[in-house]
Amino acid sequence: MSAHETARGDVQLGIPPMPAPDYPPEVRTRLETDAAEVISRYPDSRSALLPLLHLVQSEEGHVTRTGMQFCADVLGLTTAEVTAVATFYSMYRRRPSGDYQVGVCTNTLCAVMGGDAIFGALREHLGVGNGETTADGKVTLEHIECNAACDFAPVLMVNWEFFDNQTIESAKRLVDDLRAGNEVIPTRGAPLCDFKQTARVLAGFPDQRPGSVEAGGSAGPASLVGLKLAKGERGPETVVSPRHPEVPHEEPVTTHASRHDAPQPSSASDPHHPAGPVTEGDES
Amino acid sequence: MTEAVDRTSPEKLLTPVLSAFWDEDESWTLDVYRAHGGYRGLAKALAMPPDDVIAYVKESGLRGRGGAGFPTGMKWQFIPQGDDKPHYLVVNADESEPGTCKDIPLLLANPHSLVEGIVIACHAIRSNHAFIYLRGEVVPVLRRLHAAVAEAYAAGYLGKGALGDGGDLDITVHAGAGAYICGEETALLDSLEGRRGQPRLRPPFPAVAGLYACPTVVNNVESIASVPAIMDRGKEWFRSMGSEKSPGFTLYSLSGHVARPGQYEAPLGITLRELLQLGGGCGRGTGSSSGRRAGPRPPCSPRSTSTSPSTTRASWAPGRCWAPRRSSASTKRRAWCGP
Ligand SMILES: Cc1cc2nc3c(=O)[nH]c(=O)nc-3n(C[C@H](O)[C@H](O)[C@H](O)COP(=O)(O)O)c2cc1C
Ligand code: FES
C-alpha cells in the first residue's frame, strides 16, 4: 500500500463511520423506479448489482456510501457484499471526480506508439497525477488499460468515448477544450456528455440524445483497411519484402538490433525446440 | 509457398464476410444488415430441429474465436437436454487482451450479426434468455447494441414466440465495470451474477453448472457472429476457407509499428508474412534504422513464415520475432510489430 493510495482514500481504517445518510425521498423514489426496471432484466436480482452501481454513480458522480446502502436495500444484500463488489471494478469511482474522465491507454500497443509520452505530458500540463482531478473539477486524469482499440493507438478515452490516434499536442488541446467548455468531438462515439450521463447509459438506459447512436459513423479508418484492400483499393506501397534486395533481413537471429531486444529462444538458441511451423497436429 | 505469396493479391488473400459492409452508411442498422443477407441464416436454422443446427455448426468446423479455439458445435452439444433447468447463452464481449481489437469494431459496425447468431444459438441449445456481457469501457458500442437489440425486438426476431415452438427469447445487454479478468468465462459468470469477477474452480463446467448453476454456453462475440453466414451460405462454403482443422474466416488485428494497422478478415491459415505484407510492413515512423528495417526475420522467415498465425499467438520485433511453438488452434489472431 503506497502512501499515495492511502491518500486517495481507497482504504478506510479506524472506527467504521456511522450509517450512510439516505437519499432525499424524491431521489430515492426515482432511483427505486429505475432500479426496478434494471432488476427486471435478470432472472436473479443480484445480477443487477453492477448496473445499479453504475446507476448510483450516475446520481452523484461517484459511488458513495449512500449509493451502496441503496443497492444493498433494493437487492437485499449487506453493505459489506456491495462494498466488496464496488471496490473490485475499476470503473466505479470512490471519491468525487471530474466531469470528464480522461483515460490515457498506457498498455503495450499504445505505450509503444506514444501513450506513455502522452500520459506524462498531460500529467505535467494539468499538474495532476494519476487518478487526480484538476482544481476546477473538470478533468480527472487516469491511465487505463488496453481498450480494444490498439489499431488506433495511441488512444484516449474521455468518458469512455474513443479519441483515436492521439498525439501529445492533440491531447493537450483536448483537455484544454474540455476545461474551457468547448465542444470536443470523439473520433468514434457520440458528442460528449458528462460522466453522470455516461454512467446512466452504462446502467442500461439507452442514450436518448438524437444522433447519439449514429455519431462517429460505421467504422473508424483502421477498421476498414482490410476491407479496402480486398476491394482493390491500394494503400501505400508495401514497405517490407523479405526478398527485396534493399531490405537486409538475413542476419543471424543471435544478433539483435537493440539492447532492448532481449534474446528470445529461437531455433538457433534452442535446437531441441525448433520454431518450425505450427502444424495441424499441434492443434486440438 | 513463399513465391505464391508474392503473386497473390490482397483481393485473393482477404475474405471480408463479417466486415463486408462496414464501409457503408449506417452499417449497424437492421435495414443495411438485411440488405446484405442478414437474418436469412436464421430462417433456415429455425426451420431445422435444434439438434440438427448443432450438428450443422459442428460439421462446419467452426472453432471459438475467444482464445482457446474450442469447437463451437461441440460446446453446444454439451448442454444437457431434457433437463428441467433453464439454459443460458452468455456472449463474451469483454475484449481486453492487448493487441486483440476485433470484437469491438465488429459490434460497432455490425451488431446484428451477433444478434442473429444469438437467436440461432439459443434455438440450438434451447435457451430462452441470452446475455451479452460487454466490457463497460466502450460506451459507443453499448449504444449500438442497445439499438440493435431494440430493432430486433421490434422486428419480432426477439421477444414473444421468437423461437417458434421453442418459445420466447430475451437478450439482456449487460455492461461490465472494468476488470480484465472478467474475460475469463467463469469469472465473467460470477461478475454477471453480481459478484467480484473471480474465476471458478472447474469442474463443474459452465455447460453443466454455469450462470445461476444452470447449463450455460459461453461464446466469444465473433464465434456467435460467424454462425449466421455459415447457416446462410453453407458449411461447405465455410470449409472451403482455412485449413482442415481450422476452417473458415476470421478477423486478424494488426497493430503497432506497421504501416497499415487495422482489421484484416481472411481465411485461417494466412501466414504472418502475408499479413504483414498486407499491412504494408513494419517500421512506420519509428525514425530509427532498426525500426525501418523491421520485418519478419528468422526464425519467422522465410521457412517459418509459412507458419500459420491463425494457429499461434505471435509477435515480432525487428531482428526478433517469435511465435510460441505449441499454442492451441485459433487463439488470439493478433499481431504487432515492436519499434
Ligand atoms: C484471463 C483470460 C481472459 C480472457 N478474455 C477473453 C475475452 O476478453 N474475450 C473472449 O471472448 N474470451 C476471453 N477468454 C476466453 C474465455 O474464457 C472463453 O474461453 C471464451 O469466451 C469462449 O468462447 P469461444 O469458445 O467462442 O472462443 C479469456 C480467458 C482468460 C483465461
Ligand atoms: S493497447 Fe491501447 S488500446 Fe490496446
XYZ file of C-alpha atoms and ligand atoms in Angstrom:
658
model
C 0.000 0.000 0.000
C 1.635 3.179 -1.112
C 1.137 6.438 0.691
C -0.447 7.701 -2.499
C -3.172 5.085 -2.469
C -3.874 5.735 1.172
C -4.172 9.406 0.374
C -6.763 8.528 -2.254
C -8.942 7.152 0.482
C -9.222 3.685 -1.015
C -8.904 2.062 2.361
C -10.620 3.252 5.469
C -9.023 2.489 8.782
C -10.298 3.106 12.272
C -13.813 3.215 13.647
C -16.443 2.475 10.978
C -18.407 5.572 10.019
C -21.998 5.998 11.097
C -24.691 4.578 8.799
C -24.711 6.328 5.464
C -27.212 9.146 5.092
C -30.181 8.286 2.914
C -31.032 9.913 -0.419
C -33.658 12.651 -0.237
C -37.084 10.974 -0.570
C -37.760 12.176 -4.132
C -34.337 10.977 -5.326
C -34.857 7.647 -3.675
C -38.270 7.196 -5.272
C -36.882 7.995 -8.713
C -33.945 5.645 -8.264
C -36.214 2.894 -6.973
C -38.236 3.075 -10.172
C -35.054 2.828 -12.251
C -33.742 0.019 -10.076
C -36.930 -1.986 -10.533
C -36.502 -1.761 -14.284
C -32.885 -2.895 -14.091
C -33.739 -5.790 -11.794
C -36.500 -6.970 -14.141
C -33.913 -7.733 -16.832
C -32.409 -10.565 -14.815
C -33.704 -13.909 -13.554
C -31.846 -13.276 -10.289
C -31.901 -9.823 -8.758
C -28.283 -9.889 -7.623
C -27.210 -9.751 -11.292
C -28.469 -6.183 -11.247
C -25.724 -5.101 -8.849
C -23.199 -3.929 -11.454
C -25.750 -1.870 -13.389
C -27.133 -0.478 -10.132
C -23.679 0.677 -9.080
C -23.457 2.449 -12.458
C -26.871 3.919 -11.675
C -25.908 5.325 -8.290
C -22.726 6.638 -9.874
C -24.904 8.494 -12.377
C -26.632 10.185 -9.462
C -23.611 11.535 -7.619
C -20.676 11.114 -9.992
C -19.077 8.503 -7.811
C -20.153 5.547 -5.723
C -20.964 6.927 -2.296
C -21.816 5.085 0.888
C -25.363 6.286 0.354
C -25.346 4.704 -3.086
C -24.010 1.429 -1.783
C -26.586 1.399 1.002
C -29.269 1.948 -1.636
C -28.035 -1.004 -3.713
C -27.949 -3.191 -0.631
C -31.505 -2.179 0.287
C -33.079 -2.861 -3.085
C -31.227 -6.149 -3.614
C -31.460 -7.500 -0.096
C -27.698 -7.625 0.319
C -25.457 -6.427 3.117
C -23.420 -3.271 2.584
C -20.340 -5.449 3.003
C -21.389 -7.528 -0.001
C -21.998 -4.420 -2.065
C -18.736 -2.785 -0.992
C -16.804 -5.917 -1.895
C -18.114 -5.658 -5.451
C -17.849 -1.877 -5.763
C -14.186 -1.955 -4.796
C -13.345 -4.725 -7.266
C -14.142 -2.924 -10.512
C -12.085 -0.067 -11.847
C -14.945 1.931 -13.373
C -16.526 2.733 -10.034
C -15.069 5.887 -8.559
C -14.872 6.068 -4.837
C -14.480 9.801 -4.407
C -15.664 12.957 -6.118
C -14.078 13.309 -9.539
C -14.189 15.491 -12.609
C -16.940 15.944 -15.168
C -14.616 14.448 -17.746
C -12.587 11.386 -17.088
C -9.605 11.426 -19.407
C -8.100 7.972 -19.652
C -4.827 7.527 -21.457
C -4.161 3.984 -22.607
C -0.683 3.039 -21.497
C -0.926 -0.646 -22.292
C 1.502 -2.310 -24.696
C 0.476 -1.096 -28.122
C -0.468 2.420 -27.093
C 2.619 2.719 -24.916
C 4.975 1.985 -27.793
C 3.033 4.266 -30.110
C 3.249 7.230 -27.739
C 0.722 6.632 -24.962
C 3.293 6.799 -22.195
C 4.557 10.089 -23.536
C 1.042 11.471 -23.775
C 0.275 10.458 -20.212
C 3.461 12.101 -18.972
C 2.766 15.266 -20.940
C -0.805 15.537 -19.651
C 0.303 14.996 -16.094
C 2.656 17.906 -16.432
C 0.231 20.032 -18.428
C -2.615 19.562 -15.945
C -0.454 19.417 -12.844
C -2.247 16.328 -11.540
C -1.219 12.729 -11.023
C -2.928 9.506 -11.888
C -6.485 9.471 -10.551
C -6.388 13.143 -9.593
C -8.711 15.924 -10.637
C -7.921 19.454 -11.753
C -8.804 22.179 -9.273
C -11.678 23.392 -11.450
C -13.292 19.958 -11.097
C -13.365 19.410 -14.841
C -10.814 16.755 -15.683
C -9.769 13.588 -13.908
C -6.627 12.092 -15.409
C -6.192 8.360 -15.378
C -4.034 5.826 -17.085
C -6.122 2.998 -18.431
C -5.526 -0.483 -19.739
C -5.984 -1.728 -23.281
C -9.336 -0.527 -24.559
C -9.539 -2.838 -27.582
C -8.553 -0.082 -29.983
C -4.895 -0.981 -30.443
C -5.071 -0.433 -34.200
C -5.928 3.188 -33.404
C -3.037 3.604 -30.955
C -2.351 5.752 -29.083
C -5.866 6.043 -27.719
C -7.502 8.340 -25.182
C -10.920 7.692 -23.713
C -12.941 10.644 -22.462
C -15.948 9.458 -20.500
C -15.455 6.195 -22.375
C -15.755 7.643 -25.887
C -12.880 6.958 -28.277
C -10.307 9.583 -29.191
C -8.116 7.645 -31.593
C -4.619 8.237 -32.926
C -3.726 10.976 -30.481
C -0.527 12.975 -30.166
C 0.842 14.979 -27.256
C -0.385 18.147 -28.937
C -3.876 16.870 -29.715
C -4.213 15.505 -26.183
C -3.236 18.839 -24.635
C -5.686 20.643 -26.896
C -8.360 18.162 -25.925
C -8.025 18.729 -22.179
C -7.764 22.491 -22.688
C -11.020 22.421 -24.645
C -12.691 20.294 -22.008
C -11.683 22.736 -19.291
C -12.749 25.727 -21.350
C -16.131 24.177 -22.055
C -15.547 23.981 -25.818
C -17.222 21.194 -27.720
C -14.978 18.254 -28.490
C -15.865 15.515 -30.940
C -14.732 11.930 -30.356
C -13.281 10.122 -33.354
C -15.645 7.256 -32.631
C -18.603 7.882 -30.371
C -21.224 10.435 -29.512
C -20.760 14.089 -28.580
C -19.549 14.122 -25.010
C -21.959 14.168 -22.160
C -20.798 14.465 -18.594
C -19.696 11.496 -16.571
C -23.027 11.112 -14.786
C -24.946 10.785 -18.023
C -22.417 8.266 -19.305
C -22.925 6.220 -16.158
C -26.646 6.120 -16.818
C -26.103 4.579 -20.248
C -23.867 2.028 -18.562
C -26.698 1.196 -16.175
C -28.582 0.080 -19.260
C -30.710 3.115 -20.041
C -30.216 3.847 -23.740
C -28.834 7.249 -24.670
C -31.856 9.334 -25.664
C -29.971 12.168 -27.323
C -30.859 12.401 -31.022
C -27.984 11.266 -33.203
C -26.027 9.644 -30.400
C -26.177 6.173 -31.951
C -25.236 7.414 -35.413
C -22.367 9.612 -34.266
C -18.925 8.526 -35.346
C -20.094 6.620 -38.411
C -19.998 2.920 -39.096
C -16.324 2.204 -38.526
C -13.060 4.015 -38.000
C -10.399 4.084 -40.745
C -8.250 1.324 -39.239
C -11.236 -0.994 -39.065
C -11.613 -0.636 -42.819
C -8.064 -1.164 -44.086
C -8.547 -4.857 -44.823
C -11.891 -4.312 -46.491
C -10.468 -1.562 -48.694
C -7.569 -3.766 -49.772
C -9.961 -6.594 -50.509
C -11.891 -4.251 -52.758
C -8.767 -3.413 -54.684
C -8.246 -0.003 -53.127
C -4.499 0.149 -52.643
C -2.935 1.830 -49.674
C 0.671 2.986 -49.593
C 3.141 0.622 -51.194
C 4.337 -2.323 -49.232
C 7.424 -1.493 -47.214
C 8.757 -4.906 -46.451
C 9.553 -7.599 -48.895
C 11.775 -10.210 -47.351
C 13.427 -10.971 -50.640
C 13.795 -7.387 -51.700
C 17.492 -6.729 -52.191
C 17.491 -3.378 -50.382
C 15.969 -4.783 -47.261
C 18.517 -6.617 -45.146
C 16.812 -9.449 -43.406
C 19.033 -12.461 -43.308
C 21.012 -11.529 -40.220
C 21.546 -14.427 -37.879
C 18.968 -14.451 -35.144
C 21.584 -14.350 -32.425
C 22.382 -10.719 -33.191
C 19.786 -8.304 -32.035
C 19.338 -4.827 -33.250
C 18.951 -3.092 -29.950
C 19.771 -3.657 -26.314
C 16.102 -3.548 -25.563
C 15.618 -6.714 -27.508
C 16.353 -9.399 -25.019
C 17.417 -12.556 -26.844
C 14.460 -14.796 -27.383
C 14.603 -18.544 -27.533
C 14.947 -19.451 -31.146
C 15.754 -22.456 -33.221
C 19.392 -21.348 -33.008
C 19.495 -20.987 -29.241
C 17.185 -23.866 -28.526
C 17.787 -26.548 -31.127
C 15.646 -29.059 -29.288
C 12.594 -26.970 -29.907
C 12.902 -25.650 -33.419
C 10.442 -22.909 -34.116
C 9.022 -24.723 -37.029
C 5.635 -24.212 -38.498
C 2.828 -24.957 -36.157
C 1.256 -27.892 -37.820
C -2.229 -29.191 -37.818
C -1.012 -31.835 -35.439
C -0.309 -29.154 -32.848
C -3.896 -28.136 -32.770
C -6.533 -29.888 -30.838
C 4.685 -21.260 -50.860
C 6.569 -18.015 -50.476
C 6.614 -17.445 -54.216
C 2.902 -17.951 -54.280
C 2.615 -15.312 -51.573
C 4.200 -12.685 -53.719
C 1.924 -13.391 -56.601
C -1.229 -13.418 -54.544
C -3.137 -10.175 -54.441
C -4.939 -8.818 -51.390
C -8.220 -9.430 -53.180
C -7.437 -13.134 -53.152
C -5.947 -13.267 -49.652
C -8.734 -11.427 -47.896
C -12.279 -12.662 -47.437
C -14.458 -9.987 -45.854
C -17.622 -11.610 -44.543
C -18.419 -10.052 -41.175
C -16.650 -6.872 -42.254
C -18.019 -6.890 -45.817
C -20.156 -3.779 -45.458
C -18.558 -1.875 -42.600
C -17.820 0.922 -45.078
C -21.499 1.544 -45.748
C -23.541 4.289 -44.152
C -25.403 3.128 -41.067
C -23.965 -0.365 -41.402
C -25.156 -1.165 -37.887
C -28.847 -0.890 -38.756
C -31.244 -3.719 -39.414
C -32.013 -2.411 -42.918
C -28.406 -2.457 -44.069
C -27.822 -5.821 -42.428
C -30.832 -7.310 -44.191
C -29.765 -5.781 -47.497
C -26.640 -7.924 -47.136
C -28.438 -11.174 -46.486
C -28.997 -10.649 -42.791
C -31.462 -12.906 -40.970
C -31.628 -15.373 -43.885
C -29.494 -17.849 -41.953
C -31.890 -17.547 -39.031
C -34.864 -18.524 -41.182
C -33.002 -21.641 -42.289
C -31.965 -22.507 -38.745
C -35.446 -22.083 -37.296
C -36.753 -24.493 -39.936
C -34.356 -27.149 -38.629
C -34.694 -29.130 -35.390
C -32.300 -27.759 -32.738
C -30.108 -30.844 -32.741
C -29.644 -30.559 -36.492
C -28.443 -26.988 -36.086
C -25.893 -28.137 -33.529
C -24.744 -30.912 -35.862
C -24.505 -28.461 -38.753
C -22.355 -26.000 -36.825
C -20.224 -28.894 -35.646
C -19.722 -30.113 -39.188
C -18.817 -26.641 -40.359
C -15.742 -26.932 -38.150
C -16.240 -23.511 -36.541
C -13.886 -23.032 -33.612
C -14.214 -20.496 -30.833
C -12.736 -17.099 -31.595
C -12.241 -16.138 -27.964
C -8.847 -17.670 -27.436
C -8.963 -21.387 -26.853
C -10.301 -22.427 -30.233
C -12.760 -24.926 -28.838
C -15.147 -26.330 -31.471
C -18.332 -24.315 -31.128
C -20.791 -27.022 -32.150
C -19.271 -29.402 -29.640
C -19.637 -26.842 -26.875
C -23.322 -26.504 -27.706
C -23.713 -30.248 -27.708
C -22.537 -30.456 -24.103
C -25.692 -28.719 -22.904
C -27.839 -31.405 -21.293
C -31.187 -31.824 -22.998
C -34.465 -32.706 -21.407
C -33.400 -31.400 -18.010
C -35.875 -29.086 -16.432
C -33.455 -26.273 -15.876
C -33.282 -23.078 -17.899
C -30.373 -22.902 -20.344
C -28.428 -19.724 -20.924
C -26.259 -18.309 -23.657
C -23.699 -15.777 -22.490
C -21.758 -13.851 -25.102
C -18.297 -12.820 -24.045
C -17.817 -9.261 -25.296
C -15.244 -8.352 -22.676
C -12.438 -7.968 -25.209
C -9.475 -6.518 -23.300
C -6.394 -8.516 -24.217
C -3.725 -6.099 -25.516
C -3.476 -6.404 -29.281
C -6.868 -8.015 -29.615
C -9.263 -5.449 -31.018
C -11.732 -7.136 -33.344
C -14.913 -7.708 -31.359
C -15.271 -4.026 -30.576
C -15.206 -2.789 -34.214
C -17.389 -5.746 -35.168
C -20.026 -4.770 -32.622
C -19.787 -1.116 -33.556
C -20.279 -1.709 -37.281
C -22.271 -4.920 -37.457
C -24.065 -5.730 -34.180
C -26.888 -7.571 -35.934
C -24.568 -10.399 -36.939
C -24.235 -11.088 -33.218
C -27.942 -10.713 -32.530
C -28.838 -13.094 -35.365
C -26.182 -15.545 -34.195
C -27.609 -15.414 -30.687
C -31.089 -16.312 -31.897
C -29.711 -19.265 -33.869
C -27.598 -20.447 -30.944
C -30.476 -20.139 -28.481
C -32.687 -22.160 -30.792
C -29.973 -24.805 -30.949
C -29.285 -25.075 -27.225
C -32.940 -24.467 -26.270
C -32.343 -21.291 -24.382
C -34.837 -18.511 -23.833
C -32.517 -15.931 -22.366
C -29.179 -14.713 -23.640
C -26.815 -12.179 -22.130
C -24.256 -10.017 -23.870
C -21.552 -9.180 -21.352
C -19.898 -6.119 -22.869
C -16.950 -4.523 -21.145
C -18.112 -1.206 -19.760
C -15.378 0.984 -21.166
C -16.796 1.131 -24.691
C -19.925 3.261 -24.463
C -20.313 3.831 -28.244
C -20.547 0.067 -28.678
C -23.071 -0.172 -25.878
C -25.283 2.355 -27.713
C -25.163 0.310 -30.914
C -26.006 -2.877 -29.025
C -28.927 -1.210 -27.272
C -30.158 -0.012 -30.659
C -29.680 -3.338 -32.450
C -31.435 -5.340 -29.744
C -34.326 -2.865 -29.739
C -34.602 -3.153 -33.531
C -34.593 -6.937 -33.333
C -37.386 -6.897 -30.750
C -39.422 -4.543 -32.936
C -38.915 -6.822 -35.946
C -40.000 -9.904 -33.989
C -36.603 -11.653 -34.059
C -36.639 -11.376 -30.284
C -39.413 -11.416 -27.737
C -42.649 -13.380 -27.613
C -42.572 -16.511 -29.734
C -39.275 -15.583 -31.356
C -38.182 -19.208 -31.367
C -41.472 -20.598 -32.673
C -42.126 -23.849 -30.848
C -39.062 -23.063 -28.760
C -40.886 -20.139 -27.202
C -39.729 -16.640 -26.327
C -36.270 -15.201 -26.457
C -34.873 -12.289 -24.493
C -31.470 -10.658 -24.760
C -30.081 -8.655 -21.877
C -27.242 -6.299 -22.718
C -25.052 -6.085 -19.640
C -22.220 -3.601 -19.233
C -19.272 -4.670 -17.109
C -17.436 -2.282 -14.869
C -13.766 -2.638 -15.663
C -11.924 -5.850 -14.839
C -9.683 -7.616 -17.319
C -10.191 -10.968 -15.631
C -13.901 -10.949 -16.419
C -12.938 -12.061 -19.940
C -12.267 -15.446 -18.431
C -15.553 -17.222 -18.800
C -16.160 -18.361 -15.226
C -15.066 -15.013 -13.800
C -17.464 -13.472 -16.287
C -20.281 -15.639 -14.952
C -19.549 -14.598 -11.376
C -19.481 -10.993 -12.481
C -22.777 -11.421 -14.300
C -24.214 -12.812 -11.094
C -23.320 -9.560 -9.363
C -20.138 -10.673 -7.667
C -16.458 -9.901 -7.872
C -15.175 -11.373 -11.112
C -13.118 -14.255 -9.849
C -12.583 -17.468 -11.807
C -14.333 -20.554 -10.540
C -12.847 -23.940 -9.994
C -13.746 -26.499 -12.632
C -15.477 -28.921 -12.754
C -18.327 -28.267 -12.862
C -18.019 -26.720 -16.302
C -20.407 -23.993 -17.392
C -22.207 -26.430 -19.690
C -23.392 -28.235 -16.564
C -23.452 -25.512 -13.926
C -22.845 -22.060 -15.348
C -24.981 -18.976 -14.845
C -27.192 -19.452 -11.753
C -25.834 -23.026 -11.678
C -27.760 -23.777 -14.877
C -26.382 -25.195 -18.157
C -24.683 -22.305 -19.922
C -22.821 -21.767 -23.164
C -20.211 -19.013 -23.089
C -19.035 -17.976 -26.526
C -16.993 -15.145 -27.919
C -18.720 -12.430 -29.967
C -17.066 -13.410 -33.224
C -17.818 -17.126 -32.754
C -21.540 -16.414 -32.497
C -21.488 -13.712 -35.185
C -19.957 -16.197 -37.638
C -22.854 -18.623 -37.336
C -25.446 -16.759 -39.468
C -23.147 -16.750 -42.503
C -22.499 -20.462 -42.055
C -26.220 -21.208 -41.931
C -26.911 -18.948 -44.888
C -24.066 -19.855 -47.213
C -23.477 -23.392 -46.085
C -20.908 -25.387 -44.216
C -19.182 -26.388 -47.480
C -18.613 -22.745 -48.296
C -17.194 -22.229 -44.822
C -14.952 -25.264 -45.094
C -13.676 -24.082 -48.461
C -11.690 -21.499 -46.491
C -8.949 -22.087 -43.978
C -7.493 -25.427 -43.063
C -8.915 -28.846 -42.368
C -8.860 -28.395 -38.590
C -9.420 -24.650 -38.518
C -11.759 -23.876 -41.376
C -13.350 -20.567 -42.198
C -12.520 -16.906 -41.991
C -11.619 -14.686 -39.085
C -10.691 -11.135 -38.196
C -6.967 -10.533 -37.773
C -5.817 -7.461 -35.895
C -2.548 -5.796 -36.809
C -1.234 -3.045 -34.604
C 1.960 -1.349 -33.511
C 4.692 -0.227 -35.863
C 3.079 -1.469 -39.024
C 2.250 0.745 -41.976
C -1.459 -0.049 -42.011
C -2.677 -1.168 -38.594
C -6.217 -2.449 -38.590
C -8.583 -5.322 -39.185
C -7.993 -7.887 -41.900
C -10.621 -10.555 -42.443
C -9.002 -13.560 -44.040
C -9.142 -17.329 -44.049
C -7.494 -19.065 -41.128
C -4.086 -20.228 -42.190
C -2.920 -16.992 -43.759
C 0.743 -16.596 -42.903
C 2.408 -13.946 -40.820
C 4.331 -12.793 -43.845
C 1.215 -12.410 -45.930
C -0.480 -10.462 -43.175
C 2.473 -8.166 -42.686
C 2.696 -7.575 -46.397
C -0.972 -6.675 -46.459
C -0.304 -4.384 -43.527
C 2.348 -2.588 -45.507
C 5.211 -3.944 -43.437
C 6.698 -2.879 -40.152
C 8.527 0.280 -39.350
C 6.070 3.123 -39.669
C 7.506 6.321 -38.324
C 9.903 4.771 -35.909
C 12.620 7.076 -37.083
C 15.237 4.566 -36.121
C 17.147 2.432 -38.519
C 16.250 -0.634 -36.559
C 12.641 0.271 -36.983
C 12.813 0.846 -40.679
C 14.456 -2.393 -41.441
C 11.983 -4.188 -39.301
C 10.156 -7.115 -40.639
C 9.869 -10.806 -40.453
C 13.262 -12.257 -39.671
C 14.477 -15.691 -38.942
C 13.146 -17.724 -37.292
C 9.950 -16.257 -38.593
C 11.110 -16.188 -42.164
C 11.353 -17.497 -44.653
C 10.711 -21.026 -43.544
C 8.513 -20.444 -40.576
C 6.521 -17.603 -42.015
C 4.655 -20.392 -43.625
C 3.615 -20.920 -40.035
C 0.030 -20.086 -39.783
C -0.509 -17.114 -37.484
C -4.031 -18.280 -37.228
C -2.845 -21.169 -35.157
C -0.493 -19.215 -32.986
C -0.172 -16.128 -30.972
C 2.705 -14.295 -32.446
C 4.619 -11.139 -32.037
C 7.558 -9.603 -33.809
C 10.211 -7.043 -33.205
C 12.985 -6.084 -35.586
C 15.559 -8.781 -35.789
C 13.474 -10.741 -33.442
C 10.264 -12.480 -33.856
C 8.816 -15.349 -32.104
C 5.783 -17.473 -32.177
C 5.026 -19.733 -29.275
C 5.637 -23.130 -30.633
C 2.770 -25.062 -29.269
C -0.197 -22.884 -28.792
C -3.588 -24.260 -29.498
C -5.530 -23.554 -32.602
C -7.043 -20.229 -33.442
C -6.124 -18.383 -30.330
C -5.968 -14.632 -30.402
C -5.305 -13.789 -34.010
C -3.408 -10.645 -33.410
C -0.018 -9.478 -34.375
C 2.079 -6.486 -33.721
C 5.422 -5.083 -34.560
C 7.681 -3.540 -31.991
C 9.742 -0.418 -32.505
C -7.528 -14.287 -18.498
C -8.462 -14.630 -19.612
C -9.057 -13.604 -20.345
C -9.940 -13.898 -21.377
N -10.515 -12.866 -22.061
C -11.403 -13.148 -23.042
C -12.052 -12.094 -23.736
O -11.810 -10.918 -23.486
N -12.954 -12.408 -24.697
C -13.244 -13.716 -25.014
O -14.086 -13.953 -25.869
N -12.643 -14.723 -24.373
C -11.733 -14.485 -23.399
N -11.143 -15.523 -22.728
C -11.535 -16.898 -23.096
C -12.810 -17.291 -22.387
O -12.502 -17.834 -21.107
C -13.573 -18.364 -23.154
O -12.700 -19.401 -23.468
C -14.188 -17.880 -24.440
O -15.002 -16.766 -24.226
C -15.003 -18.987 -25.055
O -15.589 -18.567 -26.271
P -15.293 -19.316 -27.645
O -15.411 -20.786 -27.407
O -16.350 -18.816 -28.551
O -13.919 -18.917 -28.055
C -10.230 -15.248 -21.709
C -9.620 -16.267 -20.990
C -8.735 -15.980 -19.951
C -8.120 -17.110 -19.203
S -3.028 -1.112 -26.037
Fe -4.122 0.743 -26.037
S -5.991 0.117 -26.918
Fe -4.895 -1.756 -26.861
